[in-house]
Amino acid sequence: EVQLVESGGGLVKPGGSLRLSCAASGFTFSSYSMTWVRQAPGKGLEWVSSISSSSTYIYYADSVKGRFTISRDNAKNSLYLQMNSLRAEDTAVYYCARDRGDYVPPEYFQNWGQGTLVTVSS
Amino acid sequence: QSVLTQPPSVSAAPGQKVTISCSGSSSNIGNNYVSWYQQLPGTAPELLIYDNSNRPSGIPDRFSGSKSGTSATLGITGLQTGDEADYYCGTWDSSLSAYVFGTGTKVTVL
């Protein structure tokens, strides 16, 4: 059974940093591209970033480019999102998702984690 | 503001059919596959349709997808109370170099 478990969310002040993690199991992690999607309270889904299986290809939404960094450790079956210079508008539930395969750019997201809440507030 | 436009809400009685439209452009829907996601209240999204019209295993055939030009449509037949959820379309936008989701549609079973 595919499992994606996010962690690392919490309350952070504007301008602060946070690192999200996603622990994957139930599939060959190193064979899949992975993605972060976020959802602000009461709002729709927003794609944040995607990374190919070997980290060769990385994509970011304009809203986070230059502030967020996606990475992965295939030996640890883990996906990460380093978030710097956080703003109030970054407040959202952040979901980790498994892509179709090792396709770039991303085509669809076949499995999702339960999400982790990030709140940016003073 | 999303580049994929969906109606904010649709509703119908149990057993009836609803359709949800997703309107885009040649840089997204017109030249890329569309997927659909269902988000039940308080839960994570779930893949419903991929490659315009394919259903993952476990998704009932009451759900269907289609695409024509720069628009896509999700259909739900035999509506059930358990179908009350938010539905999102999604695809890659080649001009933006970004994955884009639709604005979302809330389905209400009357």
PDB file of C-alpha atoms in Angstrom:
ATOM      1  CA  GLU A   1       0.000   0.000   0.000  1.00  0.00           C
ATOM      2  CA  VAL A   2       1.340   3.395  -0.989  1.00  0.00           C
ATOM      3  CA  GLN A   3       1.822   5.719   1.964  1.00  0.00           C
ATOM      4  CA  LEU A   4       2.936   9.338   1.993  1.00  0.00           C
ATOM      5  CA  VAL A   5       3.335  10.954   5.394  1.00  0.00           C
ATOM      6  CA  GLU A   6       4.145  14.659   5.644  1.00  0.00           C
ATOM      7  CA  SER A   7       5.685  16.289   8.685  1.00  0.00           C
ATOM      8  CA  GLY A   8       7.383  19.514   9.705  1.00  0.00           C
ATOM      9  CA  GLY A   9       4.464  21.917   9.577  1.00  0.00           C
ATOM     10  CA  GLY A  10       3.750  24.432  12.296  1.00  0.00           C
ATOM     11  CA  LEU A  11       3.558  28.094  13.241  1.00  0.00           C
ATOM     12  CA  VAL A  12       6.312  30.364  11.961  1.00  0.00           C
ATOM     13  CA  LYS A  13       6.743  34.137  11.888  1.00  0.00           C
ATOM     14  CA  PRO A  14       6.851  36.080   8.622  1.00  0.00           C
ATOM     15  CA  GLY A  15      10.344  35.952   7.189  1.00  0.00           C
ATOM     16  CA  GLY A  16      11.052  32.687   8.942  1.00  0.00           C
ATOM     17  CA  SER A  17      11.942  29.258   7.588  1.00  0.00           C
ATOM     18  CA  LEU A  18      10.526  25.763   7.785  1.00  0.00           C
ATOM     19  CA  ARG A  19      11.467  22.399   6.296  1.00  0.00           C
ATOM     20  CA  LEU A  20       8.754  19.956   5.345  1.00  0.00           C
ATOM     21  CA  SER A  21       9.399  16.247   4.936  1.00  0.00           C
ATOM     22  CA  CYS A  22       7.439  13.493   3.234  1.00  0.00           C
ATOM     23  CA  ALA A  23       8.182   9.875   4.090  1.00  0.00           C
ATOM     24  CA  ALA A  24       7.214   7.483   1.294  1.00  0.00           C
ATOM     25  CA  SER A  25       6.584   3.760   1.437  1.00  0.00           C
ATOM     26  CA  GLY A  26       4.844   1.011  -0.508  1.00  0.00           C
ATOM     27  CA  PHE A  27       6.469   1.768  -3.870  1.00  0.00           C
ATOM     28  CA  THR A  28       9.896   2.202  -5.451  1.00  0.00           C
ATOM     29  CA  PHE A  29      10.414   5.838  -4.482  1.00  0.00           C
ATOM     30  CA  SER A  30      13.467   6.304  -6.708  1.00  0.00           C
ATOM     31  CA  SER A  31      11.389   5.566  -9.816  1.00  0.00           C
ATOM     32  CA  TYR A  32       8.877   8.354  -9.429  1.00  0.00           C
ATOM     33  CA  SER A  33       8.770  12.095  -9.765  1.00  0.00           C
ATOM     34  CA  MET A  34       7.283  13.779  -6.716  1.00  0.00           C
ATOM     35  CA  THR A  35       5.345  16.969  -6.139  1.00  0.00           C
ATOM     36  CA  TRP A  36       4.229  19.398  -3.433  1.00  0.00           C
ATOM     37  CA  VAL A  37       0.750  20.920  -3.671  1.00  0.00           C
ATOM     38  CA  ARG A  38      -0.714  23.363  -1.166  1.00  0.00           C
ATOM     39  CA  GLN A  39      -4.176  24.529  -0.213  1.00  0.00           C
ATOM     40  CA  ALA A  40      -4.786  27.757   1.673  1.00  0.00           C
ATOM     41  CA  PRO A  41      -7.657  27.661   4.191  1.00  0.00           C
ATOM     42  CA  GLY A  42     -10.952  27.584   2.332  1.00  0.00           C
ATOM     43  CA  LYS A  43      -9.226  27.897  -1.052  1.00  0.00           C
ATOM     44  CA  GLY A  44      -8.417  25.680  -3.997  1.00  0.00           C
ATOM     45  CA  LEU A  45      -5.397  23.568  -4.850  1.00  0.00           C
ATOM     46  CA  GLU A  46      -2.143  25.248  -5.859  1.00  0.00           C
ATOM     47  CA  TRP A  47       0.809  23.378  -7.351  1.00  0.00           C
ATOM     48  CA  VAL A  48       4.064  24.338  -5.620  1.00  0.00           C
ATOM     49  CA  SER A  49       6.959  22.300  -6.984  1.00  0.00           C
ATOM     50  CA  SER A  50       7.916  19.040  -8.680  1.00  0.00           C
ATOM     51  CA  ILE A  51      11.150  17.039  -8.837  1.00  0.00           C
ATOM     52  CA  SER A  52      12.097  14.168 -11.124  1.00  0.00           C
ATOM     53  CA  SER A  53      13.270  10.817  -9.817  1.00  0.00           C
ATOM     54  CA  SER A  54      16.983  11.611  -9.941  1.00  0.00           C
ATOM     55  CA  SER A  55      16.542  15.319  -9.156  1.00  0.00           C
ATOM     56  CA  THR A  56      17.617  16.242 -12.674  1.00  0.00           C
ATOM     57  CA  TYR A  57      14.473  18.227 -13.415  1.00  0.00           C
ATOM     58  CA  ILE A  58      12.934  20.632 -10.925  1.00  0.00           C
ATOM     59  CA  TYR A  59       9.991  22.985 -11.395  1.00  0.00           C
ATOM     60  CA  TYR A  60       8.599  25.738  -9.174  1.00  0.00           C
ATOM     61  CA  ALA A  61       5.509  27.890  -9.163  1.00  0.00           C
ATOM     62  CA  ASP A  62       6.337  31.556  -9.666  1.00  0.00           C
ATOM     63  CA  SER A  63       4.830  32.314  -6.254  1.00  0.00           C
ATOM     64  CA  VAL A  64       7.581  30.347  -4.476  1.00  0.00           C
ATOM     65  CA  LYS A  65      10.514  30.548  -6.893  1.00  0.00           C
ATOM     66  CA  GLY A  66      13.640  31.801  -5.155  1.00  0.00           C
ATOM     67  CA  ARG A  67      12.217  31.142  -1.687  1.00  0.00           C
ATOM     68  CA  PHE A  68      11.402  27.418  -1.669  1.00  0.00           C
ATOM     69  CA  THR A  69      13.708  24.506  -2.522  1.00  0.00           C
ATOM     70  CA  ILE A  70      12.496  21.006  -3.291  1.00  0.00           C
ATOM     71  CA  SER A  71      14.826  18.052  -2.785  1.00  0.00           C
ATOM     72  CA  ARG A  72      14.758  14.318  -2.247  1.00  0.00           C
ATOM     73  CA  ASP A  73      16.832  11.548  -0.726  1.00  0.00           C
ATOM     74  CA  ASN A  74      16.141   8.301  -2.563  1.00  0.00           C
ATOM     75  CA  ALA A  75      18.164   6.309  -0.049  1.00  0.00           C
ATOM     76  CA  LYS A  76      15.799   7.484   2.680  1.00  0.00           C
ATOM     77  CA  ASN A  77      12.624   7.397   0.548  1.00  0.00           C
ATOM     78  CA  SER A  78      12.017  10.994   1.481  1.00  0.00           C
ATOM     79  CA  LEU A  79      10.935  14.222  -0.180  1.00  0.00           C
ATOM     80  CA  TYR A  80      11.628  17.651   1.265  1.00  0.00           C
ATOM     81  CA  LEU A  81      10.541  21.262   0.874  1.00  0.00           C
ATOM     82  CA  GLN A  82      12.759  23.928   2.366  1.00  0.00           C
ATOM     83  CA  MET A  83      10.721  27.106   2.768  1.00  0.00           C
ATOM     84  CA  ASN A  84      12.486  30.404   3.415  1.00  0.00           C
ATOM     85  CA  SER A  85      11.317  34.018   3.619  1.00  0.00           C
ATOM     86  CA  LEU A  86       7.854  32.813   4.507  1.00  0.00           C
ATOM     87  CA  ARG A  87       4.894  35.119   4.026  1.00  0.00           C
ATOM     88  CA  ALA A  88       1.355  35.151   5.383  1.00  0.00           C
ATOM     89  CA  GLU A  89       0.113  34.033   1.967  1.00  0.00           C
ATOM     90  CA  ASP A  90       2.148  30.816   2.291  1.00  0.00           C
ATOM     91  CA  THR A  91      -0.234  29.682   5.041  1.00  0.00           C
ATOM     92  CA  ALA A  92      -1.732  26.433   3.777  1.00  0.00           C
ATOM     93  CA  VAL A  93      -1.940  22.700   4.109  1.00  0.00           C
ATOM     94  CA  TYR A  94       0.981  21.243   2.150  1.00  0.00           C
ATOM     95  CA  TYR A  95       0.439  17.905   0.437  1.00  0.00           C
ATOM     96  CA  CYS A  96       3.091  15.563  -0.866  1.00  0.00           C
ATOM     97  CA  ALA A  97       2.022  13.666  -4.010  1.00  0.00           C
ATOM     98  CA  ARG A  98       3.370  10.829  -6.139  1.00  0.00           C
ATOM     99  CA  ASP A  99       3.427  11.564  -9.846  1.00  0.00           C
ATOM    100  CA  ARG A 100       2.442   9.276 -12.704  1.00  0.00           C
ATOM    101  CA  GLY A 101       5.942   7.877 -13.037  1.00  0.00           C
ATOM    102  CA  ASP A 102       9.226   9.490 -13.838  1.00  0.00           C
ATOM    103  CA  TYR A 103       7.653  11.864 -16.313  1.00  0.00           C
ATOM    104  CA  VAL A 104       8.600  15.475 -16.765  1.00  0.00           C
ATOM    105  CA  PRO A 105       6.850  17.776 -16.638  1.00  0.00           C
ATOM    106  CA  PRO A 106       4.283  16.318 -14.195  1.00  0.00           C
ATOM    107  CA  GLU A 107       1.149  14.836 -15.748  1.00  0.00           C
ATOM    108  CA  TYR A 108      -0.989  13.808 -12.798  1.00  0.00           C
ATOM    109  CA  PHE A 109      -0.760  12.905  -9.135  1.00  0.00           C
ATOM    110  CA  GLN A 110      -1.861   9.375  -8.317  1.00  0.00           C
ATOM    111  CA  ASN A 111      -1.326   9.339  -4.546  1.00  0.00           C
ATOM    112  CA  TRP A 112      -1.495  12.078  -1.920  1.00  0.00           C
ATOM    113  CA  GLY A 113      -0.433  12.353   1.695  1.00  0.00           C
ATOM    114  CA  GLN A 114      -2.739  13.643   4.423  1.00  0.00           C
ATOM    115  CA  GLY A 115      -1.039  17.038   4.461  1.00  0.00           C
ATOM    116  CA  THR A 116       0.741  19.179   7.021  1.00  0.00           C
ATOM    117  CA  LEU A 117      -0.414  22.648   8.047  1.00  0.00           C
ATOM    118  CA  VAL A 118       1.926  25.604   7.789  1.00  0.00           C
ATOM    119  CA  THR A 119       0.799  28.818   9.455  1.00  0.00           C
ATOM    120  CA  VAL A 120       2.751  32.020   8.887  1.00  0.00           C
ATOM    121  CA  SER A 121       1.765  34.631  11.430  1.00  0.00           C
ATOM    122  CA  SER A 122       3.306  37.026  13.908  1.00  0.00           C
TER     123      SER A 122
ATOM    124  CA  GLN B   1      -6.111  33.409 -10.300  1.00  0.00           C
ATOM    125  CA  SER B   2      -6.281  30.052 -12.046  1.00  0.00           C
ATOM    126  CA  VAL B   3      -6.035  29.732 -15.836  1.00  0.00           C
ATOM    127  CA  LEU B   4      -8.518  26.847 -15.729  1.00  0.00           C
ATOM    128  CA  THR B   5     -12.106  27.914 -15.131  1.00  0.00           C
ATOM    129  CA  GLN B   6     -14.724  25.708 -13.483  1.00  0.00           C
ATOM    130  CA  PRO B   7     -18.249  26.527 -12.303  1.00  0.00           C
ATOM    131  CA  PRO B   8     -18.235  27.253  -8.553  1.00  0.00           C
ATOM    132  CA  SER B   9     -21.006  24.767  -7.851  1.00  0.00           C
ATOM    133  CA  VAL B  10     -23.342  22.214  -9.390  1.00  0.00           C
ATOM    134  CA  SER B  11     -26.154  20.270  -7.776  1.00  0.00           C
ATOM    135  CA  ALA B  12     -28.635  17.537  -8.536  1.00  0.00           C
ATOM    136  CA  ALA B  13     -30.863  15.016  -6.803  1.00  0.00           C
ATOM    137  CA  PRO B  14     -29.675  11.509  -5.878  1.00  0.00           C
ATOM    138  CA  GLY B  15     -29.514   9.241  -8.906  1.00  0.00           C
ATOM    139  CA  GLN B  16     -29.245  12.123 -11.334  1.00  0.00           C
ATOM    140  CA  LYS B  17     -26.287  13.207 -13.446  1.00  0.00           C
ATOM    141  CA  VAL B  18     -24.034  16.249 -13.200  1.00  0.00           C
ATOM    142  CA  THR B  19     -21.326  17.537 -15.472  1.00  0.00           C
ATOM    143  CA  ILE B  20     -18.458  19.837 -14.529  1.00  0.00           C
ATOM    144  CA  SER B  21     -16.676  21.865 -17.164  1.00  0.00           C
ATOM    145  CA  CYS B  22     -13.037  22.943 -17.155  1.00  0.00           C
ATOM    146  CA  SER B  23     -12.143  25.657 -19.623  1.00  0.00           C
ATOM    147  CA  GLY B  24      -8.567  26.470 -20.570  1.00  0.00           C
ATOM    148  CA  SER B  25      -6.468  27.373 -23.578  1.00  0.00           C
ATOM    149  CA  SER B  26      -4.126  25.922 -26.168  1.00  0.00           C
ATOM    150  CA  SER B  27      -1.166  26.193 -23.795  1.00  0.00           C
ATOM    151  CA  ASN B  28      -2.750  23.880 -21.234  1.00  0.00           C
ATOM    152  CA  ILE B  29      -5.799  21.728 -21.978  1.00  0.00           C
ATOM    153  CA  GLY B  30      -5.418  22.128 -25.726  1.00  0.00           C
ATOM    154  CA  ASN B  31      -2.073  20.342 -25.806  1.00  0.00           C
ATOM    155  CA  ASN B  32      -1.809  18.317 -22.610  1.00  0.00           C
ATOM    156  CA  TYR B  33      -3.660  15.573 -20.794  1.00  0.00           C
ATOM    157  CA  VAL B  34      -6.252  16.551 -18.200  1.00  0.00           C
ATOM    158  CA  SER B  35      -6.742  14.899 -14.833  1.00  0.00           C
ATOM    159  CA  TRP B  36      -9.533  15.273 -12.291  1.00  0.00           C
ATOM    160  CA  TYR B  37      -9.386  15.107  -8.492  1.00  0.00           C
ATOM    161  CA  GLN B  38     -12.057  14.615  -5.862  1.00  0.00           C
ATOM    162  CA  GLN B  39     -11.632  16.168  -2.431  1.00  0.00           C
ATOM    163  CA  LEU B  40     -14.105  14.987   0.173  1.00  0.00           C
ATOM    164  CA  PRO B  41     -14.636  17.358   3.124  1.00  0.00           C
ATOM    165  CA  GLY B  42     -11.623  17.445   5.425  1.00  0.00           C
ATOM    166  CA  THR B  43      -9.566  14.987   3.392  1.00  0.00           C
ATOM    167  CA  ALA B  44      -6.726  15.001   0.873  1.00  0.00           C
ATOM    168  CA  PRO B  45      -7.510  15.071  -2.844  1.00  0.00           C
ATOM    169  CA  GLU B  46      -7.831  11.782  -4.711  1.00  0.00           C
ATOM    170  CA  LEU B  47      -7.157  11.091  -8.379  1.00  0.00           C
ATOM    171  CA  LEU B  48     -10.428  10.457 -10.188  1.00  0.00           C
ATOM    172  CA  ILE B  49      -9.568  10.653 -13.891  1.00  0.00           C
ATOM    173  CA  TYR B  50      -6.234  10.761 -15.737  1.00  0.00           C
ATOM    174  CA  ASP B  51      -5.248  11.191 -19.381  1.00  0.00           C
ATOM    175  CA  ASN B  52      -8.569  12.939 -20.079  1.00  0.00           C
ATOM    176  CA  SER B  53     -10.787   9.906 -19.678  1.00  0.00           C
ATOM    177  CA  ASN B  54      -9.115   7.033 -17.826  1.00  0.00           C
ATOM    178  CA  ARG B  55     -10.133   5.894 -14.373  1.00  0.00           C
ATOM    179  CA  PRO B  56      -7.648   4.527 -11.829  1.00  0.00           C
ATOM    180  CA  SER B  57      -8.502   1.139 -10.392  1.00  0.00           C
ATOM    181  CA  GLY B  58     -11.143   1.408  -7.717  1.00  0.00           C
ATOM    182  CA  ILE B  59     -12.889   4.436  -9.204  1.00  0.00           C
ATOM    183  CA  PRO B  60     -16.448   3.486 -10.211  1.00  0.00           C
ATOM    184  CA  ASP B  61     -17.549   3.880 -13.807  1.00  0.00           C
ATOM    185  CA  ARG B  62     -20.145   6.424 -12.665  1.00  0.00           C
ATOM    186  CA  PHE B  63     -17.279   8.882 -13.112  1.00  0.00           C
ATOM    187  CA  SER B  64     -16.216   9.763 -16.645  1.00  0.00           C
ATOM    188  CA  GLY B  65     -14.014  12.318 -18.329  1.00  0.00           C
ATOM    189  CA  SER B  66     -13.720  13.798 -21.780  1.00  0.00           C
ATOM    190  CA  LYS B  67     -11.834  16.512 -23.596  1.00  0.00           C
ATOM    191  CA  SER B  68     -12.564  18.577 -26.666  1.00  0.00           C
ATOM    192  CA  GLY B  69     -10.275  21.333 -27.852  1.00  0.00           C
ATOM    193  CA  THR B  70      -9.446  23.584 -24.930  1.00  0.00           C
ATOM    194  CA  SER B  71     -12.146  22.268 -22.598  1.00  0.00           C
ATOM    195  CA  ALA B  72     -12.609  19.167 -20.501  1.00  0.00           C
ATOM    196  CA  THR B  73     -15.647  17.721 -18.769  1.00  0.00           C
ATOM    197  CA  LEU B  74     -16.173  15.473 -15.766  1.00  0.00           C
ATOM    198  CA  GLY B  75     -19.429  13.560 -15.599  1.00  0.00           C
ATOM    199  CA  ILE B  76     -20.943  11.877 -12.577  1.00  0.00           C
ATOM    200  CA  THR B  77     -23.956   9.625 -13.091  1.00  0.00           C
ATOM    201  CA  GLY B  78     -26.142   7.940 -10.467  1.00  0.00           C
ATOM    202  CA  LEU B  79     -25.298  10.729  -8.021  1.00  0.00           C
ATOM    203  CA  GLN B  80     -24.871   9.620  -4.394  1.00  0.00           C
ATOM    204  CA  THR B  81     -24.648  11.572  -1.156  1.00  0.00           C
ATOM    205  CA  GLY B  82     -21.078  10.323  -0.850  1.00  0.00           C
ATOM    206  CA  ASP B  83     -20.209  12.246  -4.017  1.00  0.00           C
ATOM    207  CA  GLU B  84     -20.597  15.565  -2.216  1.00  0.00           C
ATOM    208  CA  ALA B  85     -17.124  17.014  -2.550  1.00  0.00           C
ATOM    209  CA  ASP B  86     -14.961  19.568  -4.308  1.00  0.00           C
ATOM    210  CA  TYR B  87     -13.719  18.581  -7.749  1.00  0.00           C
ATOM    211  CA  TYR B  88     -10.650  19.997  -9.493  1.00  0.00           C
ATOM    212  CA  CYS B  89      -9.284  19.633 -12.990  1.00  0.00           C
ATOM    213  CA  GLY B  90      -5.555  19.874 -13.603  1.00  0.00           C
ATOM    214  CA  THR B  91      -2.991  19.896 -16.382  1.00  0.00           C
ATOM    215  CA  TRP B  92       0.446  21.210 -17.362  1.00  0.00           C
ATOM    216  CA  ASP B  93       0.596  24.685 -18.855  1.00  0.00           C
ATOM    217  CA  SER B  94       3.403  24.829 -21.407  1.00  0.00           C
ATOM    218  CA  SER B  95       3.501  28.634 -21.515  1.00  0.00           C
ATOM    219  CA  LEU B  96       3.658  29.078 -17.754  1.00  0.00           C
ATOM    220  CA  SER B  97       5.888  26.012 -17.251  1.00  0.00           C
ATOM    221  CA  ALA B  98       3.642  25.202 -14.345  1.00  0.00           C
ATOM    222  CA  TYR B  99       1.051  22.661 -13.381  1.00  0.00           C
ATOM    223  CA  VAL B 100      -2.318  24.380 -13.062  1.00  0.00           C
ATOM    224  CA  PHE B 101      -5.455  23.370 -11.223  1.00  0.00           C
ATOM    225  CA  GLY B 102      -8.951  24.520 -11.990  1.00  0.00           C
ATOM    226  CA  THR B 103     -10.832  26.877  -9.688  1.00  0.00           C
ATOM    227  CA  GLY B 104     -12.748  23.970  -8.192  1.00  0.00           C
ATOM    228  CA  THR B 105     -16.407  22.940  -8.238  1.00  0.00           C
ATOM    229  CA  LYS B 106     -18.494  22.011  -5.240  1.00  0.00           C
ATOM    230  CA  VAL B 107     -20.978  19.238  -5.928  1.00  0.00           C
ATOM    231  CA  THR B 108     -24.107  19.205  -3.783  1.00  0.00           C
ATOM    232  CA  VAL B 109     -26.576  16.343  -3.707  1.00  0.00           C
ATOM    233  CA  LEU B 110     -30.029  17.784  -3.088  1.00  0.00           C
TER     234      LEU B 110
END
